[in-house]
Amino acid sequence: MRYLFLVALSVLIFSSSMIAQEKDSISMGRSPYELMSSYYSNDFTPFRKRNFYTGLSFSLTDKSLTNVDQIIQKVIEGDNHGFNITLKGGYFTGNYGMVGINFDFMEEKFDGILLKSSDTIQSKSITRAYSLAPYVRSSVPLTENERLSFFTEVGLLFGVSNGLTRNTKDEDEIEKVYDDSFNFRLGISPGITFFAMENFAFEVQLDVLGYELNVKNREINGVEQSQEVRHNVDFNIDILSLKLGLAYYFGRTKQRK
């Protein structure tokens, strides 16, 4: 009983001390909200020289298609599944200026029935793509504490992809199409960064202007071969191309002067 009494007394003293400290903090104007505000006002320097940046964005695609017209065919019914993962890294070579590189991996699968040239085709396909994208980024704070900022990113993209499509017609006529592509892109992408908690931030990015070169090699049933080269210059604002991601900034801590 004596040990139980001592434990209860210790807990009571510790609780009273914590309550007193909390009251003193509030009375001194240091509520949790104000403490966080003080951190963003004094110790928060995410865009300073020699800081690091890392990020991740992830997207999933799960669509069921019924009677959908495409350019050269119609999807009677089918399922489209896929995902896209982007790993990001960067280093601030100067205040508000960063160099970095992104690695992207994408996979897309389709399984369904197509109507092409009056023929009904059972089609299955899978496509995988990999890319590396070095870039430079310049950030401009929109608020005094830098929690909200605007950035402009200029980057290059080098990517490769390969795909395999298996089309079956009349149950015994099989066509195998193998695609191998190389992609190069130079583009400008503005965006917004918002810090939700300490150094963790949400990012929204939009592709606006770019030049793209795509070279696609196609082989059908191991015999027929073809090559398609496309050049494309685009300048548009497409809300559907928004990229959402989560980022973390870390590095040295420096008091503002």
mmCIF file of N, CA, C and O in Angstrom, residues 14 36 52 88 204 243 248:
data_model
loop_
_atom_site.group_PDB
_atom_site.id
_atom_site.type_symbol
_atom_site.label_atom_id
_atom_site.label_comp_id
_atom_site.label_asym_id
_atom_site.label_seq_id
_atom_site.Cartn_x
_atom_site.Cartn_y
_atom_site.Cartn_z
ATOM 1 N N PHE A 14 3.318 15.206 -10.614
ATOM 2 C CA PHE A 14 3.722 15.410 -12.002
ATOM 3 C C PHE A 14 2.600 16.064 -12.813
ATOM 4 O O PHE A 14 2.833 16.993 -13.591
ATOM 5 N N MET A 36 3.762 27.241 -32.467
ATOM 6 C CA MET A 36 3.951 26.875 -33.863
ATOM 7 C C MET A 36 4.192 28.121 -34.706
ATOM 8 O O MET A 36 5.044 28.132 -35.594
ATOM 9 N N PHE A 52 18.293 20.533 -48.062
ATOM 10 C CA PHE A 52 17.929 19.438 -48.951
ATOM 11 C C PHE A 52 16.418 19.345 -49.081
ATOM 12 O O PHE A 52 15.666 19.834 -48.225
ATOM 13 N N LYS A 88 11.478 12.346 -55.780
ATOM 14 C CA LYS A 88 12.096 13.645 -56.038
ATOM 15 C C LYS A 88 13.227 13.908 -55.049
ATOM 16 O O LYS A 88 13.160 13.512 -53.883
ATOM 17 N N VAL A 204 1.527 21.437 -55.452
ATOM 18 C CA VAL A 204 0.656 21.340 -56.626
ATOM 19 C C VAL A 204 1.425 21.920 -57.803
ATOM 20 O O VAL A 204 1.909 23.054 -57.740
ATOM 21 N N LYS A 243 -0.330 17.951 -60.862
ATOM 22 C CA LYS A 243 0.417 16.930 -60.140
ATOM 23 C C LYS A 243 0.408 17.286 -58.660
ATOM 24 O O LYS A 243 0.808 18.383 -58.275
ATOM 25 N N TYR A 248 9.367 17.010 -48.217
ATOM 26 C CA TYR A 248 9.989 17.270 -46.929
ATOM 27 C C TYR A 248 11.291 18.033 -47.162
ATOM 28 O O TYR A 248 12.134 17.616 -47.961
#
